[in-house]
Short mmCIF file of C-alpha atoms in Angstrom, two decimals:
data_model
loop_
_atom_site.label_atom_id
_atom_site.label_comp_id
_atom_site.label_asym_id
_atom_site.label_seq_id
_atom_site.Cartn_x
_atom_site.Cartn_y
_atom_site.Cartn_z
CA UNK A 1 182.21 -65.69 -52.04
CA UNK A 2 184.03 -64.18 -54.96
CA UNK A 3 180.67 -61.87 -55.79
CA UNK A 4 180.80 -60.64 -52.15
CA UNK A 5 184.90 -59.84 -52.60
CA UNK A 6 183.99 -58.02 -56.08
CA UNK A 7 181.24 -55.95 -54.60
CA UNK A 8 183.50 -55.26 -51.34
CA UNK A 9 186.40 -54.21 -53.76
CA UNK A 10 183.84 -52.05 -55.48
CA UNK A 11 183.21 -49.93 -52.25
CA UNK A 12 186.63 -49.62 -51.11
CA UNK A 13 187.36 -48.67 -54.60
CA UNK A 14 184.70 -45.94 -54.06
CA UNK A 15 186.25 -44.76 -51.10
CA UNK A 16 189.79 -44.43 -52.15
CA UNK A 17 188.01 -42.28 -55.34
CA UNK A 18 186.30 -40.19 -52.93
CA UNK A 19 189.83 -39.60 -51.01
CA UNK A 20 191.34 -38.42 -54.58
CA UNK A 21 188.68 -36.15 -55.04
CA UNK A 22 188.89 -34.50 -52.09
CA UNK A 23 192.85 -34.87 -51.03
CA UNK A 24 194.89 -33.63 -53.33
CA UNK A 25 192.18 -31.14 -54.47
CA UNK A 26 192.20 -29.88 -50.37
CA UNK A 27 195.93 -29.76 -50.84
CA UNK A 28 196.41 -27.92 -53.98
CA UNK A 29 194.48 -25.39 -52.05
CA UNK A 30 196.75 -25.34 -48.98
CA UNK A 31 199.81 -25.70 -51.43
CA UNK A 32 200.54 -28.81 -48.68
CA UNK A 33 202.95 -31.16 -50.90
CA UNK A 34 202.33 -34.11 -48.67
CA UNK A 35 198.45 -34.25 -49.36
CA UNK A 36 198.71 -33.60 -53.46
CA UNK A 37 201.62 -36.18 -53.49
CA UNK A 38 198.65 -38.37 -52.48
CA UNK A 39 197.44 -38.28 -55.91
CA UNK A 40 199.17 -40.64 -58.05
CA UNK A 41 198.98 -43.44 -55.16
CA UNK A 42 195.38 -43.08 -54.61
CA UNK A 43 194.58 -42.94 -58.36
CA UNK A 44 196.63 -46.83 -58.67
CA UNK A 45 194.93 -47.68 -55.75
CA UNK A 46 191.46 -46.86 -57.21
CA UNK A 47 192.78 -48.35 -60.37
CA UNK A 48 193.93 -51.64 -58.01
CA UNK A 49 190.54 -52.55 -56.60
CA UNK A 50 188.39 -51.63 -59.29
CA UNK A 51 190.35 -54.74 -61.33
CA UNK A 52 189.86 -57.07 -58.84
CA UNK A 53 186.12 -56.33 -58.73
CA UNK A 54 185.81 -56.68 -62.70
CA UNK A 55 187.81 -60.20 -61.92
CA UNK A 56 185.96 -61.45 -59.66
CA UNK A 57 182.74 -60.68 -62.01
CA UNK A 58 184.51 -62.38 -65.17
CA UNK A 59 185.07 -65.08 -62.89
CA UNK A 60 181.40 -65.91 -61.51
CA UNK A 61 180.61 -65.57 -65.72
CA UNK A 62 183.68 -68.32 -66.88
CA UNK A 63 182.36 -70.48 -64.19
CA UNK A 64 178.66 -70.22 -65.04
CA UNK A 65 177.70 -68.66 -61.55
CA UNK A 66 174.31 -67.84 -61.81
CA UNK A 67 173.66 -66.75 -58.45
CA UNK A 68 174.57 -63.73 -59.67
CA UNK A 69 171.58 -61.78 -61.10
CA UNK A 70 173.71 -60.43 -64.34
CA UNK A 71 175.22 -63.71 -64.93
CA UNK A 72 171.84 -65.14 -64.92
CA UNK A 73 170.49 -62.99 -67.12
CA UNK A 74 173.21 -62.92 -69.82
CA UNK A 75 175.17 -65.72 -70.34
CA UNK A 76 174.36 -70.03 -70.13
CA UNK A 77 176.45 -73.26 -69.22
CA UNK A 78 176.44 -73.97 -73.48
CA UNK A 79 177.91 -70.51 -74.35
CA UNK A 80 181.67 -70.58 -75.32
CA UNK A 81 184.11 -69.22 -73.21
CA UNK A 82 185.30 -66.05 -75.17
CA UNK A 83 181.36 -65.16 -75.66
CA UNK A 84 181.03 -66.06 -71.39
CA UNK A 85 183.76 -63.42 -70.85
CA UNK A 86 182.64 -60.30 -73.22
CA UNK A 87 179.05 -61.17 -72.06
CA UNK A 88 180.62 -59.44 -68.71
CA UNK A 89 179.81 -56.06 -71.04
CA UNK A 90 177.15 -57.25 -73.14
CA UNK A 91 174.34 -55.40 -69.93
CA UNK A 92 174.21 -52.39 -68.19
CA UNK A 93 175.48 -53.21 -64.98
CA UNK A 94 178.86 -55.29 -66.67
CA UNK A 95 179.11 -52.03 -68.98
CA UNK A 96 179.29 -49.56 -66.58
CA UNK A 97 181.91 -51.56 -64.52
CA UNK A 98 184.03 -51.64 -67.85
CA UNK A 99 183.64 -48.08 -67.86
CA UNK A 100 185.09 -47.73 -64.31
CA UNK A 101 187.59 -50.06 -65.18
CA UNK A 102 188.79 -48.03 -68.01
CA UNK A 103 188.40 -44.68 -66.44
CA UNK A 104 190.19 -46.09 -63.77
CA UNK A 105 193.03 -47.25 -66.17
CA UNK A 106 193.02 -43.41 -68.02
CA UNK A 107 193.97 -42.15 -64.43
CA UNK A 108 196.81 -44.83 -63.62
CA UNK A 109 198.51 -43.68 -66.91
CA UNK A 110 197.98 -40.05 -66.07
CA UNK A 111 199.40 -40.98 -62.65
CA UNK A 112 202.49 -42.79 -63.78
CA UNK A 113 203.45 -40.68 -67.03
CA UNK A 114 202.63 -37.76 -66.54
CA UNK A 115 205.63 -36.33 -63.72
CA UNK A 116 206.88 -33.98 -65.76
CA UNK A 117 203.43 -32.05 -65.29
CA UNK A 118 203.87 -29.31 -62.04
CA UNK A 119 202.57 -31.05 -58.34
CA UNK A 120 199.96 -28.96 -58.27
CA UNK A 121 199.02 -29.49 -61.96
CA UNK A 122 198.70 -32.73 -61.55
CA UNK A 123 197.14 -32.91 -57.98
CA UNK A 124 193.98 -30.94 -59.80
CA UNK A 125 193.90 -33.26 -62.96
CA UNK A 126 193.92 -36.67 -60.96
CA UNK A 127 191.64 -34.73 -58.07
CA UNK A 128 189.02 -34.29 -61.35
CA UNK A 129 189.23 -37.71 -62.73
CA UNK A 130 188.60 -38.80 -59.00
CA UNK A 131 185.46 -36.74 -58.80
CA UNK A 132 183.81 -38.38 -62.24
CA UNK A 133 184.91 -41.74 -60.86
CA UNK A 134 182.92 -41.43 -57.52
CA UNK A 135 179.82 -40.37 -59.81
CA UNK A 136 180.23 -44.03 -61.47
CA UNK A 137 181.22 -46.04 -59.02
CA UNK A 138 177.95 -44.49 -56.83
CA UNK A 139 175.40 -45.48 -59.49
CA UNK A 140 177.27 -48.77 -60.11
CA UNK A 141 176.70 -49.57 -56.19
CA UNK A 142 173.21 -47.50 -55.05
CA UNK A 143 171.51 -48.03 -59.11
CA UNK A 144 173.61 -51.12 -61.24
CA UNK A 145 175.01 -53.43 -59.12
CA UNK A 146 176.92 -56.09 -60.79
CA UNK A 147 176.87 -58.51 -57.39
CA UNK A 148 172.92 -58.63 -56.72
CA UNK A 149 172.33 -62.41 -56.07
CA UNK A 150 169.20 -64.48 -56.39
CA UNK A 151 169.49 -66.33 -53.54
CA UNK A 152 167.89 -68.77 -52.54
CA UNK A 153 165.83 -68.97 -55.92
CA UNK A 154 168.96 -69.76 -58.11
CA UNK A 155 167.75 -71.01 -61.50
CA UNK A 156 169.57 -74.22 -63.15
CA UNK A 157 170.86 -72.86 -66.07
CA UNK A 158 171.22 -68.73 -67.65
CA UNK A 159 169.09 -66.82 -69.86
CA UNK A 160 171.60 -66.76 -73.00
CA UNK A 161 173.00 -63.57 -74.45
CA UNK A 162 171.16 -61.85 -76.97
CA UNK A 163 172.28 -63.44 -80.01
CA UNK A 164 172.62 -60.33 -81.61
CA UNK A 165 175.87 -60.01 -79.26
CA UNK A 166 177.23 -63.21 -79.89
CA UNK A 167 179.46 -61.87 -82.34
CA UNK A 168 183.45 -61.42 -82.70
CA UNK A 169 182.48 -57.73 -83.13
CA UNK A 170 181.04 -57.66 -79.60
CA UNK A 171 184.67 -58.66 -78.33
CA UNK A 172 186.74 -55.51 -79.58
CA UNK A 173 184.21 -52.88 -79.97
CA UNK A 174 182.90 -51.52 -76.52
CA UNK A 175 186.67 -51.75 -75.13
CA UNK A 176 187.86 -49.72 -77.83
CA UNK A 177 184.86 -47.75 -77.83
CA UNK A 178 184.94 -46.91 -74.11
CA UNK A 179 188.63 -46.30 -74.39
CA UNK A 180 188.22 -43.40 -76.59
CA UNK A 181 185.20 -41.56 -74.97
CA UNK A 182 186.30 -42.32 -71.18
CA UNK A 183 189.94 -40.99 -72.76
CA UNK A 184 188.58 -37.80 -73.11
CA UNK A 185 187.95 -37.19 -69.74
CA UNK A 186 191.39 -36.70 -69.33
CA UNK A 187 191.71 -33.82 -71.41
CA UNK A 188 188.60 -32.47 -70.02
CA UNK A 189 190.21 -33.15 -66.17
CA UNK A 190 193.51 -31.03 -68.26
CA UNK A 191 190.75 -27.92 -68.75
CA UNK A 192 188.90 -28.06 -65.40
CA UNK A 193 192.61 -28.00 -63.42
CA UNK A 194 193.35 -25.11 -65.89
CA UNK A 195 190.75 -23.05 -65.11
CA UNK A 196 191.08 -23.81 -61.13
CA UNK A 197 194.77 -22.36 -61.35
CA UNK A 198 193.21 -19.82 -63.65
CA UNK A 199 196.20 -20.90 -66.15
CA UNK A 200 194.10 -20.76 -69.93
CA UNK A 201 197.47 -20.33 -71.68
CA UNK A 202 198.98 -22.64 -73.94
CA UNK A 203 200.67 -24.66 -71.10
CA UNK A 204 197.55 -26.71 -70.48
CA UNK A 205 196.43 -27.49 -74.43
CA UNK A 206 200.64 -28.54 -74.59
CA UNK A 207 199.96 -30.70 -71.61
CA UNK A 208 196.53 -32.49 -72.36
CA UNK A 209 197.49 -32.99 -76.30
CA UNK A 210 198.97 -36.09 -76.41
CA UNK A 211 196.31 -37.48 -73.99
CA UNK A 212 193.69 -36.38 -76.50
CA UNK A 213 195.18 -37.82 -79.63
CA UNK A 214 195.82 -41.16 -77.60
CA UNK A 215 191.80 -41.11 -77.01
CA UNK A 216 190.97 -40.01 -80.75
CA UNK A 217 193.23 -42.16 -82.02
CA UNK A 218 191.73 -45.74 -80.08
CA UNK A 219 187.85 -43.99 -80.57
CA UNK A 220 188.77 -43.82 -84.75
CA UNK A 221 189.91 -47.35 -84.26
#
């Protein structure tokens, strides 16, 4: 059950994406307020289900459910607890939704700091980091899904992870690793907006800076 709610969470999490590309994008268009005031909801919302469907997969990993293909494949019943949990990213398909999750954090914090930035401004900026979250989320679903089951051929106990990866290193570095490459998307959201409103003045470097020392910063980390 909770592999079916993360993968549901996962779509509607792909929808609402798909509304904050398009919405507030349509609206900064139109120069209609109500659709670009959209923005900021839709990115938390995004931000909201995308959680609960990396939950629900650190979940079926702490409780050794290994009816889930990745589960199966990465972790074991022996495996400690901290090692069952960053095995979530220690495979392609937990990666990527780590990636989503943090992209999906980068646009919260864009949402909720950043209202000094003009409506429009930051309709286009949020409308950008919703179009590069419905590219991952649609090859997490259609090419990397972290839900596939193996029902009914369940196997008794997991393949291990690579024992290379059972390290303390393997706990801190993809977060903080994703954190500062995923970061930069916001800055590169800042440029894209800038040259929709065909503003490439100072305004938008002033605007994006902090955003890209926050992401240089955790990638030097």
């Amino acid at each position: 059950m909770i592999p079916e709610l993360g993968h549901v969470a996962l779509i509607i999490a792909f929808c609402l994406a798909a509304g904050l590309a398009l919405i507030p994008m349509w609206g900064s268009m139109r120069r209609d307020v109500t659709a670009m005031n959209l923005a900021p909801t839709l990115a938390v919302a995004v931000a909201f289900f995308v959680a609960m469907a990396f939950a629900s997969l650190a979940v079926s990993f702490l409780t050794d459910d290994f009816t889930v293909a990745v589960v199966a494949a990465n972790s074991n019943s022996l495996l400690p607890s901290i090692f069952k949990f960053s095995a979530l990213w220690g495979n392609h398909e937990g990666s990527l939704l780590l990636w989503v999750l943090i992209l999906s954090g980068w646009m919260t914090a864009v949402a909720l700091f950043s209202r000094g930035l003009p409506l429009l401004m930051l309709a286009r900026v949020l409308s950008v980091m919703g179009m590069i979250a419905v590219g991952f989320l649609a090859f997490s679903l259609l090419t990397s899904n972290p839900f596939e089951r193996l029902l009914p051929n369940t196997p008794l106990d997991g393949n291990d992870l690579n024992p290379l990866l059972q390290d303390p290193g393997l706990i801190i570095h993809p977060p903080l690793l994703y954190m500062g490459y995923v970061g930069l998307s916001v800055p590169f959201a800042f440029a894209i907006a800038a040259l929709l409103g065909g503003r490439l003045d100072a305004s938008w470097a002033r605007w994006s800076r902090p955003w890209t020392n926050v992401a240089w910063g955790v990638l030097s980390l």
